[in-house]
Short mmCIF file of C-alpha atoms in Angstrom, two decimals:
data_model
loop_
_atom_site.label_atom_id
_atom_site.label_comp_id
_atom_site.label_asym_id
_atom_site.label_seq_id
_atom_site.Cartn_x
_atom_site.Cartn_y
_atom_site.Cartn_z
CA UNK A 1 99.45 28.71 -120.94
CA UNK A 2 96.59 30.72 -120.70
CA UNK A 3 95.15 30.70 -116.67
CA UNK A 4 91.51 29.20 -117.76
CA UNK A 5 93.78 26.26 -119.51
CA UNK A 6 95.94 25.26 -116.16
CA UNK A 7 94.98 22.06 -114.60
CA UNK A 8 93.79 23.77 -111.36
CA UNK A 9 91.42 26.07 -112.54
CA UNK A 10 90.14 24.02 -115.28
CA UNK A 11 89.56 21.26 -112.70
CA UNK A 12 88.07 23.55 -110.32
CA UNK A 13 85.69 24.58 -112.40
CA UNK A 14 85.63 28.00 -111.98
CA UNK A 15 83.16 30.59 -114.03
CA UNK A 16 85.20 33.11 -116.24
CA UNK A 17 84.42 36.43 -114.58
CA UNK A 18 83.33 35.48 -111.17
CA UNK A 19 84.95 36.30 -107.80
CA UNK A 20 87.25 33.63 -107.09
CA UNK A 21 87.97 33.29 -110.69
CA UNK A 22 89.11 37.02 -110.24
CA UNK A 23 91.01 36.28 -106.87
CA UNK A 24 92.71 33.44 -108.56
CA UNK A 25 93.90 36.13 -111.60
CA UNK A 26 95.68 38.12 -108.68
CA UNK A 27 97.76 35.20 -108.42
CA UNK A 28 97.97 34.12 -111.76
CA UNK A 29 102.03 33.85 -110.76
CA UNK A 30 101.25 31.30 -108.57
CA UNK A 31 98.91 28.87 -110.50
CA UNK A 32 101.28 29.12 -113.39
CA UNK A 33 104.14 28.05 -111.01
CA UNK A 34 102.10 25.33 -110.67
CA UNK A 35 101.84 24.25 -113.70
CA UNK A 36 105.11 24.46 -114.30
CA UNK A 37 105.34 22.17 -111.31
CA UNK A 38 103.01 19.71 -112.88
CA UNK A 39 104.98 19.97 -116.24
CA UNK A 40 108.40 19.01 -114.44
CA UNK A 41 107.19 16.14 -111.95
CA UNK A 42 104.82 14.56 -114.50
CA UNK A 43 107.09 14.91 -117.37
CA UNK A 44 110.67 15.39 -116.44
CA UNK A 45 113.32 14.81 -119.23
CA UNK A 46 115.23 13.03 -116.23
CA UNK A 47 112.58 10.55 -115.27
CA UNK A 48 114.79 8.41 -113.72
CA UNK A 49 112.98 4.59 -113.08
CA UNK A 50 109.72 6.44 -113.46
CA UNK A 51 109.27 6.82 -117.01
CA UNK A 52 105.70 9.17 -117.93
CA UNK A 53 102.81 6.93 -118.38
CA UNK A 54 103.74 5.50 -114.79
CA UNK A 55 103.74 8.58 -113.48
CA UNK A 56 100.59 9.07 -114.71
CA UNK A 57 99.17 6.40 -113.50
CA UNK A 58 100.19 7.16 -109.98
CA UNK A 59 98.78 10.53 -110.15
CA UNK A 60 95.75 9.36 -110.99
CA UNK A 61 95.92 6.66 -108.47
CA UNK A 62 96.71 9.52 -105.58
CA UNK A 63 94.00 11.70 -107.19
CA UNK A 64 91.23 8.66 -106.66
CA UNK A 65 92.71 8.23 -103.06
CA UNK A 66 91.88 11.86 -102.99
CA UNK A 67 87.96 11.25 -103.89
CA UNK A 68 88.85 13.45 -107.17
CA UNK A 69 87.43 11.59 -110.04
CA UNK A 70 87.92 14.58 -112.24
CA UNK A 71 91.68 15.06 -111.62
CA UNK A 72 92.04 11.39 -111.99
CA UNK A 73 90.87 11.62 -115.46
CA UNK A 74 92.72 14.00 -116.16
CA UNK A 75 96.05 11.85 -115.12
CA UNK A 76 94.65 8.64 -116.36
CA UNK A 77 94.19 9.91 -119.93
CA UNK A 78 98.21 9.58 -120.09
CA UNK A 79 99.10 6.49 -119.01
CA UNK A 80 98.61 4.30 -121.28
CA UNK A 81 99.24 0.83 -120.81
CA UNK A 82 99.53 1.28 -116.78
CA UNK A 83 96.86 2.79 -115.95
CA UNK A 84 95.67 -0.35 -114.18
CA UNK A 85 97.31 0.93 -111.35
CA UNK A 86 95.69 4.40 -110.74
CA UNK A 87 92.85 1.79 -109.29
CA UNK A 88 93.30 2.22 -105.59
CA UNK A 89 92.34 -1.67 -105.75
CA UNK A 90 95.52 -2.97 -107.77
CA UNK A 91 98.52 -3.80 -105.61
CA UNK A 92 100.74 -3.22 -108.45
CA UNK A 93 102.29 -6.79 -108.47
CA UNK A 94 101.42 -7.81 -111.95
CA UNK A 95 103.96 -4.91 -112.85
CA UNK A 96 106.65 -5.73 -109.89
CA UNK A 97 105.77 -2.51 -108.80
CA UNK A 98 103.77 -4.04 -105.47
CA UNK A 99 107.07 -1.73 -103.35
CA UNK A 100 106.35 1.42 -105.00
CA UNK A 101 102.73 1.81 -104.51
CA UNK A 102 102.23 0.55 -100.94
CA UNK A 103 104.61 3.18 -100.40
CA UNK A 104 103.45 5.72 -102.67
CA UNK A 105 99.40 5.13 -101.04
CA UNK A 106 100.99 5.48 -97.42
CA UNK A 107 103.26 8.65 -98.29
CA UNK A 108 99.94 10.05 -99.96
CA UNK A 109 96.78 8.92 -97.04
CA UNK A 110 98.75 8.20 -94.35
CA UNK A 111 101.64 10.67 -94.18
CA UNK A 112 101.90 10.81 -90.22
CA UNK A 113 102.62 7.23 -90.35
CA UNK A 114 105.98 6.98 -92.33
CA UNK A 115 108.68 5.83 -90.49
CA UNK A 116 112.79 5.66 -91.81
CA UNK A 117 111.93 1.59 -92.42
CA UNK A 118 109.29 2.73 -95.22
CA UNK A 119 112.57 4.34 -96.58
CA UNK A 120 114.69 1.27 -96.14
CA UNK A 121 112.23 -1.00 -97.22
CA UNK A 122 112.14 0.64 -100.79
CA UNK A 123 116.12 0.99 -100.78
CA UNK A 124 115.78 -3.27 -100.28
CA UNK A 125 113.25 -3.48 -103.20
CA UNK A 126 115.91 -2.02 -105.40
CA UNK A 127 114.51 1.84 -105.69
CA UNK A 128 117.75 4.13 -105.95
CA UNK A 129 117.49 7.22 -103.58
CA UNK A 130 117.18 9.54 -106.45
CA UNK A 131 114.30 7.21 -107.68
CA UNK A 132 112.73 7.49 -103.84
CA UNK A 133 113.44 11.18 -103.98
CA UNK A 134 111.39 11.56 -107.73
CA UNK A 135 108.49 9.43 -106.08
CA UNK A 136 107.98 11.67 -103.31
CA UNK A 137 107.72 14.57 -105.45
CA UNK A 138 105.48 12.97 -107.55
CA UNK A 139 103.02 12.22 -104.93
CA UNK A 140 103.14 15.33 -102.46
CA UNK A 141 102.73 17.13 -105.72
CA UNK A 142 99.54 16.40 -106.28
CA UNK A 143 98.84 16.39 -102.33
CA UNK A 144 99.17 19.90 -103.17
CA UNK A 145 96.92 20.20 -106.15
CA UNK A 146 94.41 18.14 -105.82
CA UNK A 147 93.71 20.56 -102.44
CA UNK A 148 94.04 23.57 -104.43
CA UNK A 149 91.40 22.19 -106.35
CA UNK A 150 89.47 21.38 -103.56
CA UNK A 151 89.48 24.53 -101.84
CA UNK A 152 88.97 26.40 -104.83
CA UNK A 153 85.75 24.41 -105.41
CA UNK A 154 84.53 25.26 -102.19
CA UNK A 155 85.06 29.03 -102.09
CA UNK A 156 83.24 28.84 -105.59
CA UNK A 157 80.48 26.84 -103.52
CA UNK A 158 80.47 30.00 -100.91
CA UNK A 159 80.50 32.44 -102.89
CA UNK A 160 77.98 35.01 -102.99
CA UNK B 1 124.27 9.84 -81.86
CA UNK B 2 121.62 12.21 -83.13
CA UNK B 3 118.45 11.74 -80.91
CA UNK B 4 115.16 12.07 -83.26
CA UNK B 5 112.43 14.08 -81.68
CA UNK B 6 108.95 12.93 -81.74
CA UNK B 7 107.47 15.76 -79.83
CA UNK B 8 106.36 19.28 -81.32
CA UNK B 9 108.76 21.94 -80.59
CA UNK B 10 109.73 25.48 -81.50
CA UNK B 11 113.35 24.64 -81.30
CA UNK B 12 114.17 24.20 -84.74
CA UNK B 13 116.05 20.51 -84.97
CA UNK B 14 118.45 19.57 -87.51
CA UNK B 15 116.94 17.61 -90.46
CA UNK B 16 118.67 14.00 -91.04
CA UNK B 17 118.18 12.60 -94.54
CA UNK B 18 117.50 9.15 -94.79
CA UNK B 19 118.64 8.56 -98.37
CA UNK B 20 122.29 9.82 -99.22
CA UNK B 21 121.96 13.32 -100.75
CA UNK B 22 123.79 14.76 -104.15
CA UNK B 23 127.77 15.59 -102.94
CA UNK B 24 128.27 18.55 -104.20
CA UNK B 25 131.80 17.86 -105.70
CA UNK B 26 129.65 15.61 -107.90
CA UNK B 27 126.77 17.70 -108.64
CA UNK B 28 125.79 18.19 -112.27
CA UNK B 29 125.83 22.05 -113.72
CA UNK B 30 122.04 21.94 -113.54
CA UNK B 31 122.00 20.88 -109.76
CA UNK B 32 124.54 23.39 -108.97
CA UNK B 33 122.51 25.84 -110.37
CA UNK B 34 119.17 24.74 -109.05
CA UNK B 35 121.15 24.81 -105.88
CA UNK B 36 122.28 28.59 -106.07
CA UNK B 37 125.86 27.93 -105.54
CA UNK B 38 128.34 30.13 -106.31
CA UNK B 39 131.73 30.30 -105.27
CA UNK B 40 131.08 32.93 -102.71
CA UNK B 41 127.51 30.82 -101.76
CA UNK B 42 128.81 27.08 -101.24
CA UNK B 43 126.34 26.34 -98.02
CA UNK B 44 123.76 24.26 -99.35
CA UNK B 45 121.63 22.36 -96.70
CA UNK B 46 121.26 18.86 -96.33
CA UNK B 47 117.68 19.03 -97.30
CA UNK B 48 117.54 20.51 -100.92
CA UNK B 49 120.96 18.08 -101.52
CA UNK B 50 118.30 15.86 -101.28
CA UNK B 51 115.67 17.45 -103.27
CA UNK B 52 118.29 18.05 -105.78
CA UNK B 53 117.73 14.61 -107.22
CA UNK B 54 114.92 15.70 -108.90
CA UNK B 55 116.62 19.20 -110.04
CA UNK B 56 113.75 19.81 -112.29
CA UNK B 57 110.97 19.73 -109.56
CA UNK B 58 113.76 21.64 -107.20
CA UNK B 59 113.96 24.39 -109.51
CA UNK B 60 110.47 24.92 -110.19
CA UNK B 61 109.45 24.56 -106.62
CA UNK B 62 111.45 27.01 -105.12
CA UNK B 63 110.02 30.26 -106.48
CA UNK B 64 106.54 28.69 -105.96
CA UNK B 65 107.17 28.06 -102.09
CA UNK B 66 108.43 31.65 -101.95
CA UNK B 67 105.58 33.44 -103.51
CA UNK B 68 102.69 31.37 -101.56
CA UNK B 69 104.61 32.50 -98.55
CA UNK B 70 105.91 35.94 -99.43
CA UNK B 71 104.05 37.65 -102.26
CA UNK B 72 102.93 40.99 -100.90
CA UNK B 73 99.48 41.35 -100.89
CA UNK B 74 96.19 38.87 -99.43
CA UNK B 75 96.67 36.93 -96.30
CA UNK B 76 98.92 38.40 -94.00
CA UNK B 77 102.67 37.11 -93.27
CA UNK B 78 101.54 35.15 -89.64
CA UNK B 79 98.05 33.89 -90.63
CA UNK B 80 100.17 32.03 -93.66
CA UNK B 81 102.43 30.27 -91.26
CA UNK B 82 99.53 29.37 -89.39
CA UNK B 83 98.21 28.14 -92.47
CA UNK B 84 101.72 25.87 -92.75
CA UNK B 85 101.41 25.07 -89.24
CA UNK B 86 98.08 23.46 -89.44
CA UNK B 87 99.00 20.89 -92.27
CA UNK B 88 102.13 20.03 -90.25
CA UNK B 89 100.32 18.89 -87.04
CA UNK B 90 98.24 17.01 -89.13
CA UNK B 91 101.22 15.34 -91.20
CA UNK B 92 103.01 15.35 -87.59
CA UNK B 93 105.94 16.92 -89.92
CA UNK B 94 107.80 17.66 -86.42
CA UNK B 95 110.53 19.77 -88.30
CA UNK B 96 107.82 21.74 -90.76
CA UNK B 97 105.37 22.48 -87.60
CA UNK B 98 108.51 23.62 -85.60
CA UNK B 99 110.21 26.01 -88.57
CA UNK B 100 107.16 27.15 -89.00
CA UNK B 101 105.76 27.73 -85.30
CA UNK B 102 108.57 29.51 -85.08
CA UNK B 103 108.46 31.97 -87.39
CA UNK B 104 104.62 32.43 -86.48
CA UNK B 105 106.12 33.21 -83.02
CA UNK B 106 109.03 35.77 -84.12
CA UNK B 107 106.29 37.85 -86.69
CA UNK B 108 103.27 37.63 -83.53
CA UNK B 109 106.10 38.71 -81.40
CA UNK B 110 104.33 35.89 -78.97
CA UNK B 111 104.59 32.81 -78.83
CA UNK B 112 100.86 32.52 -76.74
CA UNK B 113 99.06 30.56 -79.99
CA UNK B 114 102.07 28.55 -81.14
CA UNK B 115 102.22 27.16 -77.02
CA UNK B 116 98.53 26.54 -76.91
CA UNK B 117 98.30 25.04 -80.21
CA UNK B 118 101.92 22.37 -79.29
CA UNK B 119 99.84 21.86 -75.57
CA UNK B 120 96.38 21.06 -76.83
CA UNK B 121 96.25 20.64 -80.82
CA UNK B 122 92.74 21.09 -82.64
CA UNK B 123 91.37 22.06 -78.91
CA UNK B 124 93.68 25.04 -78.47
CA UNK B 125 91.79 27.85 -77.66
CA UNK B 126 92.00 30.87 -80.50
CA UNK B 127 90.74 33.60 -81.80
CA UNK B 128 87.55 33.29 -84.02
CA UNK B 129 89.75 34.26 -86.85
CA UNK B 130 92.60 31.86 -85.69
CA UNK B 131 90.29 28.78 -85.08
CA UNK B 132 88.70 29.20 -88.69
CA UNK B 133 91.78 29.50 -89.99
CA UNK B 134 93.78 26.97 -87.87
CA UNK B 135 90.59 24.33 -88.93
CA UNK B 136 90.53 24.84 -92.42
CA UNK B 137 94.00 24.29 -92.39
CA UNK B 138 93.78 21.12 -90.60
CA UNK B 139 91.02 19.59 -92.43
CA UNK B 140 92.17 20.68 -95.95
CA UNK B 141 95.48 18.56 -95.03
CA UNK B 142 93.22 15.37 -93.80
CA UNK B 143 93.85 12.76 -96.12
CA UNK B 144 91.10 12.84 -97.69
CA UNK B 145 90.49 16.41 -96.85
CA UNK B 146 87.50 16.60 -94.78
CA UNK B 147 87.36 20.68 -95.15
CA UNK B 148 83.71 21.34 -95.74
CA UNK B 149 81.33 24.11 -96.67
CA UNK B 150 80.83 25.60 -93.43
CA UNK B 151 84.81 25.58 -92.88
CA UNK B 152 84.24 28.14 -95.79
CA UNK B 153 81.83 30.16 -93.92
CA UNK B 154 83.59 30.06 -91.03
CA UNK B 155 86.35 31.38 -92.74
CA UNK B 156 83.85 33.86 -94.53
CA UNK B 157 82.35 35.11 -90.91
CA UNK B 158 85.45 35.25 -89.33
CA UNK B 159 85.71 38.55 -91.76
CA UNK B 160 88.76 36.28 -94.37
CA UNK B 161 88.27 38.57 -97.97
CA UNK B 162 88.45 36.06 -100.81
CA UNK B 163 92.12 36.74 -101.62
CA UNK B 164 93.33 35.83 -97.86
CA UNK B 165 91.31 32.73 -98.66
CA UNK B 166 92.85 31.84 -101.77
CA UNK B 167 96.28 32.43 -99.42
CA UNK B 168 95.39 29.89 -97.21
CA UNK B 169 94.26 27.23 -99.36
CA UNK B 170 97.66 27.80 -101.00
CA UNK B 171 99.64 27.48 -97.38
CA UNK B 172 97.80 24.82 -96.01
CA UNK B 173 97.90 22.41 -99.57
CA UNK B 174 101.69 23.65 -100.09
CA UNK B 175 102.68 22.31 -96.38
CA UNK B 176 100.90 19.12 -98.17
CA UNK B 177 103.26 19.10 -100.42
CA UNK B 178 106.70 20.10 -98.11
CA UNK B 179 105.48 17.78 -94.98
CA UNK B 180 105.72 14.71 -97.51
CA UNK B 181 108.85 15.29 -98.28
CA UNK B 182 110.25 16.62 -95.44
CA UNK B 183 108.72 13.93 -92.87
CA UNK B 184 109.18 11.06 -95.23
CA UNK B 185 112.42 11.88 -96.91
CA UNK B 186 114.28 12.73 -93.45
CA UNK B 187 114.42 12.54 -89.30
CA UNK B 188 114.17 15.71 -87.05
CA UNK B 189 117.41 15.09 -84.84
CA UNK B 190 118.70 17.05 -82.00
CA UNK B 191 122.64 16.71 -82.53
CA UNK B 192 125.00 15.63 -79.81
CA UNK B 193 126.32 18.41 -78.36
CA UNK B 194 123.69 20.95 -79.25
CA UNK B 195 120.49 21.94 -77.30
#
């Protein structure tokens, strides 16, 4: 994929040409990465419980918890029929889902809080550990990108 | 019994999963390679057994960690793991911030920052450079981030090029991304027996 066409710095918004546009070339290695790290947490071919749209959903859902309308849209324009739930607001219960997202908001906003009974209390609602294991990716994924974003947006702010 | 820590420390603990990780006599041929093991390599840790239920994001994560922290080239080796360390305090990822205070420590040759930063947090007292650093790092791993404009020209009048910027936004948002698995996924423990 060509740099300008990676979620990050098309989300970012940065100018073609201009210095952190340039800054971000010199580690063009890294923003791919990322990308492919979008590619295989969004849409694994193991996807386990989660199938795509979901995912989807909940990366739009973290992205709005994130105050990043513009990286929610870019989630919520794949996932179809849940995309009720990348609304901070829904509690996920019309899908049986009401487990995954509490946990899913808390392991996204409140991190430092997480105790071993968050764990166990997901285990209980029937989530296998390799299922607990794909949601934390999911979500500390885009922990990571939606602050690449952010940062990048604000050196492009600075910038003289 | 393992004793979990709940303080910051330098002393490395052991990491405790708290789901049951892949057994390696059951591991699929893309886990084992995902996992690097080979039969003169067959030490895997307990931690990426547990990452390597989701062998895809495993494999692609890997190189990615490695070249935000070790790419020649930008922000230098100490001023990323300061970068780490920040997002850890915030995530109060006890076995991140500790890994990673510690290898601030062993590159500084000194552990002066690391001790001020376990003793007083966000009030530590640092370098110019260090604080704008350390602060960005901190807010940028807020949840929302709360890193602001003038975090940026701090960073920018602490003397921070653009490309050691670009570093540390990278650190700080990866240690976003390692605290939540690292601190949800798993206890720090000090084992019986061991210091």
């Amino acid at each position: 994929m060509n740099l300008t066409e990676t979620t990050i710095i098309s989300k970012a918004g940065l100018p073609p040409g201009g210095n952190v546009a340039e800054a971000a070339k010199r580690r063009e290695n890294i923003i791919q990465m990322s990308q492919d790290a979008e590619d295989a947490v969004l849409r694994p071919k193991d996807f386990g419980a989660f199938g795509h749209d979901l995912r989807a959903a909940l990366a739009a859902r973290v992205a709005q918890l994130a105050a990043d309308d513009t990286l929610a849209a870019h989630y919520l324009s794949s996932a179809g029929d849940k995309s009720e739930l990348a609304d901070p607001n829904e509690t996920g219960k019309a899908y049986q889902l009401e487990s995954v997202v509490a946990f899913v908001d808390k392991v996204a906003n409140r991190t430092r809080e997480i105790e071993a009974g968050d764990v166990v209390h997901l285990q209980a609602a029937g989530v296998s550990d390799p299922d607990i294991v794909r949601l934390c990716e999911l979500v500390a994924f885009i922990a990571y990108q939606v602050r690449v974003i952010a940062g990048l947006r604000l050196m492009q702010g600075s910038a003289g | 019994m393992n004793q979990i820590i709940h303080k910051f420390t330098r002393n490395v603990p052991h990491w405790q999963p708290r789901v049951e990780p892949v057994k390696l006599d059951e591991a699929t041929p893309e886990q084992l390679h995902a996992l690097q093991v080979t039969p003169s390599n067959t030490k895997v840790s307990e931690y990426v057994l547990t990452l390597a239920h989701d062998v895809e994001s495993l494999t692609v994560r890997t190189p990615l960690f490695n070249a935000i922290m070790y790419d020649p080239g930008g922000m230098s080796r100490p001023e990323r793991e300061l970068g780490a360390l920040g997002a850890s305090l915030v995530n109060r990822c006890i076995y991140c911030a500790a890994v990673h205070a510690d290898r601030h420590a062993k590159l500084k040759k000194d552990t002066t920052i690391t001790d001020r930063l376990f003793a007083n947090g966000e009030k530590a007292e640092l370098s110019p450079r260090d604080r704008a650093i350390f602060d960005f790092s901190r807010k940028s791993a807020e949840a929302p981030s709360t890193a602001g404009p003038e975090d940026m020209d701090a960073l920018r009048e602490a003397g921070l090029s653009d490309d050691e910027i670009l570093d540390l936004i990278l650190s700080s948002a990866l240690f976003g991304w390692a605290n939540r698995l690292m601190h949800v996924l798993g206890d720090p423990v000090r084992q019986k027996g061991t210091s």
